[in-house]
């Protein structure tokens, strides 16, 4: 069956692009629109792969109901960055831009994960890029939601692809991001709770919203095997020096207490954040803390933040 006919059959008039026409350029991104634990995405390099993806989703139902509808988008090239917005529905404030490291291996190799580390501010989001993000993405998004009668309040996560300084939206989330939050929030100098309250009260422009003039890096320590199968229940040791290290944070993610002692209880076990006057300093400090945390099979990337140096 022709791709265009097949898709039209499922989409009716809602298909945003005319697939199968000469103007379709590949790669195209074909996604199940429901939640698939981050696995519902095909990158079709040609028409044959696109047809197979649509067949897998619609006919073979490999994602079940999550594949009742698909989203087809142009493939975006560049580097990803995350910008978190706090809004009260009218005004908004921006946190420092961050960059996540989604692949399991150094050099962005291997499988996608929930995130193996992050740093902020992300230098690829220059003031000029941020201006474009605000004018072309954030302001129209907030304005559009308000005009449609549902002004948005709280955190908006804008996932971006930046290509030669040109930002495109990859995704929005109605939440903060992990592990970006572990670098973005420690860089907030002013009162976080006051800002949250102001976003609820509609008074965001009345409260201070200032950032430290520092950098932050966070390194995720994961269980061996993550993001595939991994074993939990491994005893954890943490050197006593960690408590004395300033501007360092050891965030527990997949940990538990068993018989009074800490053990691993998830794929991503810790996120270790450090601040520094420069990105290089924050990275060095974070890795110094990482060395003080141990459990059997502990795995972490060794190049977190290197792209920003
Ligand atoms: N770091 C990606 C996310 O939180 O969705």
Short mmCIF file of C-alpha atoms and ligand atoms in Angstrom, two decimals:
data_model
loop_
_atom_site.label_atom_id
_atom_site.label_comp_id
_atom_site.label_asym_id
_atom_site.label_seq_id
_atom_site.Cartn_x
_atom_site.Cartn_y
_atom_site.Cartn_z
CA UNK A 1 0.00 0.00 0.00
CA UNK A 2 1.29 3.46 -0.81
CA UNK A 3 2.58 5.29 2.26
CA UNK A 4 0.47 8.34 1.57
CA UNK A 5 -2.69 6.27 1.21
CA UNK A 6 -1.94 4.28 4.34
CA UNK A 7 -1.32 7.38 6.43
CA UNK A 8 -4.26 9.24 4.98
CA UNK A 9 -6.43 6.28 5.89
CA UNK A 10 -5.52 6.78 9.52
CA UNK A 11 -5.21 10.53 9.61
CA UNK A 12 -7.87 11.81 7.29
CA UNK A 13 -7.19 15.49 6.70
CA UNK A 14 -5.02 15.94 9.77
CA UNK A 15 -1.79 14.86 8.13
CA UNK A 16 0.47 17.91 8.39
CA UNK A 17 2.75 17.04 5.48
CA UNK A 18 2.10 15.37 2.20
CA UNK A 19 4.00 12.11 2.53
CA UNK A 20 5.03 10.31 -0.61
CA UNK A 21 5.21 13.54 -2.60
CA UNK A 22 8.53 14.48 -4.17
CA UNK A 23 9.02 17.30 -1.64
CA UNK A 24 9.26 14.90 1.33
CA UNK A 25 12.85 14.94 2.49
CA UNK A 26 14.36 12.23 4.65
CA UNK A 27 15.07 11.49 7.43
CA UNK A 28 11.54 11.88 8.78
CA UNK A 29 10.74 11.21 12.43
CA UNK A 30 7.75 8.97 13.09
CA UNK A 31 6.54 8.76 16.68
CA UNK A 32 3.75 6.98 18.49
CA UNK A 33 1.91 9.86 20.12
CA UNK A 34 1.31 8.00 23.41
CA UNK A 35 3.83 7.24 26.13
CA UNK A 36 6.27 4.44 25.22
CA UNK A 37 9.00 4.87 27.87
CA UNK A 38 11.07 6.89 25.39
CA UNK A 39 11.11 4.06 22.83
CA UNK A 40 8.28 5.06 20.50
CA UNK A 41 10.37 6.90 17.91
CA UNK A 42 11.51 5.79 14.45
CA UNK A 43 13.95 7.78 12.33
CA UNK A 44 13.06 6.80 8.78
CA UNK A 45 15.92 7.32 6.36
CA UNK A 46 13.77 6.62 3.32
CA UNK A 47 10.21 5.92 2.23
CA UNK A 48 10.57 2.15 2.81
CA UNK A 49 11.59 2.67 6.43
CA UNK A 50 8.78 5.16 6.91
CA UNK A 51 6.24 2.64 5.58
CA UNK A 52 7.63 -0.07 7.86
CA UNK A 53 7.39 2.19 10.90
CA UNK A 54 3.78 3.09 10.19
CA UNK A 55 2.94 -0.59 9.61
CA UNK A 56 4.67 -1.60 12.87
CA UNK A 57 2.69 1.00 14.77
CA UNK A 58 -0.73 0.79 13.12
CA UNK A 59 -0.98 -2.78 11.87
CA UNK A 60 1.29 -4.75 14.18
CA UNK A 61 0.40 -2.47 17.15
CA UNK A 62 3.88 -2.78 18.66
CA UNK A 63 3.12 0.12 21.02
CA UNK A 64 -0.50 -0.92 21.68
CA UNK A 65 -2.89 1.97 22.27
CA UNK A 66 0.02 4.40 22.55
CA UNK A 67 0.26 4.02 18.77
CA UNK A 68 -3.35 4.88 17.95
CA UNK A 69 -2.03 8.09 16.47
CA UNK A 70 1.39 8.97 15.10
CA UNK A 71 3.24 12.26 14.86
CA UNK A 72 5.42 12.83 11.79
CA UNK A 73 8.07 15.52 11.98
CA UNK A 74 11.12 16.71 10.10
CA UNK A 75 14.38 15.38 11.51
CA UNK A 76 16.19 18.09 13.43
CA UNK A 77 19.97 18.28 13.45
CA UNK A 78 22.14 20.08 15.98
CA UNK A 79 22.65 19.97 19.72
CA UNK A 80 19.91 19.70 22.31
CA UNK A 81 19.41 22.15 25.15
CA UNK A 82 16.74 22.54 27.82
CA UNK A 83 15.22 25.80 28.99
CA UNK A 84 12.97 25.86 32.04
CA UNK A 85 10.38 28.59 32.33
CA UNK A 86 8.47 29.52 35.47
CA UNK A 87 5.27 31.38 34.67
CA UNK A 88 2.28 32.78 36.51
CA UNK A 89 0.18 32.75 33.35
CA UNK A 90 1.11 36.32 32.35
CA UNK A 91 4.75 36.91 33.21
CA UNK A 92 7.55 34.42 33.05
CA UNK A 93 11.07 33.94 34.36
CA UNK A 94 13.87 31.89 32.84
CA UNK A 95 16.29 29.57 34.56
CA UNK A 96 19.76 29.17 33.09
CA UNK A 97 19.80 26.93 29.99
CA UNK A 98 21.13 23.42 30.53
CA UNK A 99 22.34 20.53 28.41
CA UNK A 100 21.50 16.91 29.19
CA UNK A 101 23.58 13.87 28.11
CA UNK A 102 21.02 11.28 27.10
CA UNK A 103 23.19 8.46 25.75
CA UNK A 104 24.71 5.86 28.04
CA UNK A 105 28.26 6.00 26.63
CA UNK A 106 31.01 8.61 26.44
CA UNK A 107 30.94 10.61 23.23
CA UNK A 108 27.12 10.29 23.08
CA UNK A 109 27.25 6.64 22.08
CA UNK A 110 24.99 3.70 22.92
CA UNK A 111 21.42 3.61 24.10
CA UNK A 112 19.24 6.48 25.21
CA UNK A 113 18.76 6.80 28.95
CA UNK A 114 16.80 9.04 31.25
CA UNK A 115 19.92 11.26 31.31
CA UNK A 116 23.48 10.54 32.42
CA UNK A 117 24.51 14.07 33.39
CA UNK A 118 24.01 17.73 32.66
CA UNK A 119 25.63 21.12 32.95
CA UNK A 120 24.52 24.72 33.05
CA UNK A 121 24.67 27.33 31.74
CA UNK A 122 24.87 25.69 28.33
CA UNK A 123 27.14 27.92 26.27
CA UNK A 124 25.44 26.99 22.99
CA UNK A 125 22.42 28.97 24.20
CA UNK A 126 24.07 32.35 23.74
CA UNK A 127 22.17 35.53 24.68
CA UNK A 128 21.18 35.86 21.01
CA UNK A 129 19.89 32.27 20.87
CA UNK A 130 17.98 32.86 24.12
CA UNK A 131 16.42 35.99 22.63
CA UNK A 132 15.20 33.92 19.66
CA UNK A 133 13.90 31.23 22.01
CA UNK A 134 11.95 33.81 23.98
CA UNK A 135 10.55 35.69 20.99
CA UNK A 136 9.80 32.77 18.71
CA UNK A 137 8.94 30.01 21.17
CA UNK A 138 8.27 30.96 24.78
CA UNK A 139 6.24 34.14 24.30
CA UNK A 140 3.98 32.74 21.53
CA UNK A 141 3.50 29.49 23.48
CA UNK A 142 2.37 31.25 26.66
CA UNK A 143 0.30 33.76 24.72
CA UNK A 144 -1.35 30.97 22.72
CA UNK A 145 -2.32 29.03 25.82
CA UNK A 146 -3.75 32.17 27.46
CA UNK A 147 -5.71 33.04 24.29
CA UNK A 148 -7.14 29.53 24.16
CA UNK A 149 -8.54 30.07 27.64
CA UNK A 150 -6.06 27.95 29.61
CA UNK A 151 -3.25 30.20 30.82
CA UNK A 152 -0.37 28.04 31.95
CA UNK A 153 1.00 28.31 35.47
CA UNK A 154 4.09 26.62 36.84
CA UNK A 155 7.09 25.05 35.12
CA UNK A 156 7.32 24.68 31.39
CA UNK A 157 10.20 22.57 30.09
CA UNK A 158 11.17 23.57 26.57
CA UNK A 159 13.34 20.93 24.91
CA UNK A 160 15.25 22.54 22.06
CA UNK A 161 17.44 21.58 19.15
CA UNK A 162 19.93 24.32 18.28
CA UNK A 163 21.39 24.22 14.80
CA UNK A 164 23.76 27.05 13.87
CA UNK A 165 22.12 29.27 16.47
CA UNK A 166 18.58 28.52 15.21
CA UNK A 167 16.35 26.97 17.87
CA UNK A 168 13.55 24.47 17.15
CA UNK A 169 11.24 22.85 19.70
CA UNK A 170 11.74 19.14 20.23
CA UNK A 171 9.27 18.81 23.08
CA UNK A 172 7.43 20.57 25.87
CA UNK A 173 6.98 19.04 29.29
CA UNK A 174 4.77 20.32 32.08
CA UNK A 175 7.50 19.66 34.64
CA UNK A 176 11.17 20.22 35.32
CA UNK A 177 13.73 17.89 33.70
CA UNK A 178 15.98 15.22 35.13
CA UNK A 179 18.99 15.54 35.43
CA UNK A 180 18.95 19.20 34.32
CA UNK A 181 17.14 20.26 37.50
CA UNK A 182 20.14 19.13 39.53
CA UNK A 183 22.24 21.84 37.86
CA UNK A 184 19.59 24.50 37.24
CA UNK A 185 18.14 24.84 40.74
CA UNK A 186 21.48 25.08 42.63
CA UNK A 187 22.30 28.05 40.36
CA UNK A 188 19.21 29.96 41.53
CA UNK A 189 20.40 32.57 44.01
CA UNK A 190 17.06 34.06 45.04
CA UNK A 191 14.33 32.36 47.06
CA UNK A 192 12.88 29.39 45.19
CA UNK A 193 9.81 29.01 47.38
CA UNK A 194 8.95 32.71 47.04
CA UNK A 195 9.11 32.35 43.26
CA UNK A 196 6.87 29.27 43.33
CA UNK A 197 4.34 31.07 45.51
CA UNK A 198 4.44 34.08 43.19
CA UNK A 199 3.78 31.87 40.16
CA UNK A 200 0.64 30.63 41.90
CA UNK A 201 -0.40 34.10 43.09
CA UNK A 202 0.20 35.80 39.72
CA UNK A 203 2.89 38.08 41.17
CA UNK A 204 6.01 36.72 39.51
CA UNK A 205 7.25 40.15 38.46
CA UNK A 206 7.28 41.27 42.09
CA UNK A 207 9.77 38.72 43.44
CA UNK A 208 13.53 38.59 42.84
CA UNK A 209 14.72 35.96 40.42
CA UNK A 210 18.51 35.96 40.31
CA UNK A 211 21.13 33.42 39.36
CA UNK A 212 24.59 32.76 40.76
CA UNK A 213 27.34 33.73 38.34
CA UNK A 214 28.71 30.22 38.43
CA UNK A 215 28.52 26.96 36.52
CA UNK A 216 27.20 23.62 37.64
CA UNK A 217 27.75 20.05 36.47
CA UNK A 218 25.99 16.89 37.54
CA UNK A 219 27.16 13.32 36.92
CA UNK A 220 24.72 10.42 37.19
CA UNK A 221 26.02 7.22 38.78
CA UNK A 222 24.06 4.26 37.44
CA UNK A 223 23.75 0.54 38.11
CA UNK A 224 25.73 -1.81 35.83
CA UNK A 225 23.58 -2.76 32.86
CA UNK A 226 21.37 0.34 32.89
CA UNK A 227 19.40 1.25 30.72
CA UNK A 228 18.83 -2.49 30.13
CA UNK A 229 18.48 -5.00 32.93
CA UNK A 230 20.32 -4.23 36.15
CA UNK A 231 20.52 -5.69 39.62
CA UNK A 232 19.52 -3.72 42.72
CA UNK A 233 20.24 -4.19 46.42
CA UNK A 234 24.00 -3.50 46.17
CA UNK A 235 25.46 -2.00 49.36
CA UNK A 236 26.55 1.63 48.92
CA UNK A 237 29.55 3.29 50.55
CA UNK A 238 29.89 7.08 50.77
CA UNK A 239 33.08 8.64 52.09
CA UNK A 240 32.59 10.91 55.10
CA UNK A 241 34.48 13.76 53.31
CA UNK A 242 31.47 14.33 51.03
CA UNK A 243 29.51 16.06 53.78
CA UNK A 244 32.29 18.64 54.18
CA UNK A 245 32.59 19.48 50.45
CA UNK A 246 31.07 22.88 49.80
CA UNK A 247 28.73 23.57 46.90
CA UNK A 248 28.46 19.86 46.19
CA UNK A 249 25.20 17.92 46.32
CA UNK A 250 24.69 14.19 46.34
CA UNK A 251 21.13 13.62 45.12
CA UNK A 252 19.68 10.20 45.84
CA UNK A 253 17.57 8.78 43.00
CA UNK A 254 17.55 4.97 43.08
CA UNK A 255 18.55 4.25 46.67
CA UNK A 256 16.87 2.59 49.62
CA UNK A 257 17.71 1.66 53.20
CA UNK A 258 17.96 -2.05 53.96
CA UNK A 259 18.77 -3.26 57.47
CA UNK A 260 19.80 0.29 58.31
CA UNK A 261 22.28 0.61 55.43
CA UNK A 262 21.99 2.29 52.00
CA UNK A 263 21.57 0.02 48.99
CA UNK A 264 20.92 0.57 45.29
CA UNK A 265 17.26 0.49 44.28
CA UNK A 266 17.13 1.73 40.69
CA UNK A 267 18.92 2.25 37.39
CA UNK A 268 20.09 5.76 38.04
CA UNK A 269 21.27 5.66 41.63
CA UNK A 270 22.81 9.09 42.37
CA UNK A 271 23.27 12.41 40.68
CA UNK A 272 26.35 14.25 41.91
CA UNK A 273 26.28 18.03 41.41
CA UNK A 274 29.06 20.53 41.99
CA UNK A 275 29.23 24.28 41.42
CA UNK A 276 32.35 26.13 40.30
CA UNK A 277 33.44 29.53 39.08
CA UNK A 278 33.93 27.96 35.66
CA UNK A 279 32.37 24.97 33.96
CA UNK A 280 35.74 23.17 34.09
CA UNK A 281 35.95 23.67 37.84
CA UNK A 282 32.41 22.41 38.42
CA UNK A 283 33.10 19.31 36.33
CA UNK A 284 36.35 18.53 38.19
CA UNK A 285 34.64 18.97 41.54
CA UNK A 286 31.68 16.78 40.58
CA UNK A 287 33.99 13.96 39.50
CA UNK A 288 35.93 14.26 42.76
CA UNK A 289 32.69 13.55 44.63
CA UNK A 290 31.79 10.70 42.26
CA UNK A 291 35.00 8.94 43.31
CA UNK A 292 33.85 9.02 46.91
CA UNK A 293 30.66 7.05 46.22
CA UNK A 294 30.91 3.33 45.63
CA UNK A 295 28.83 0.25 44.94
CA UNK A 296 29.44 -2.89 42.96
CA UNK A 297 29.10 -2.13 39.23
CA UNK A 298 28.74 1.66 39.61
CA UNK A 299 28.84 3.20 36.13
CA UNK A 300 29.10 6.82 35.03
CA UNK A 301 30.09 8.73 31.93
CA UNK A 302 33.48 10.39 32.09
CA UNK A 303 32.77 13.26 29.66
CA UNK A 304 29.88 15.13 31.25
CA UNK A 305 30.08 18.81 30.32
CA UNK A 306 33.00 18.34 27.90
CA UNK A 307 30.88 19.65 25.03
CA UNK A 308 30.47 22.94 26.86
CA UNK A 309 34.17 23.53 27.53
N1 LIG B 1 16.21 15.25 30.67
C1 LIG B 1 15.10 14.94 29.89
C2 LIG B 1 13.80 15.03 30.56
O1 LIG B 1 13.72 15.30 31.74
O2 LIG B 1 12.80 14.80 29.90
#
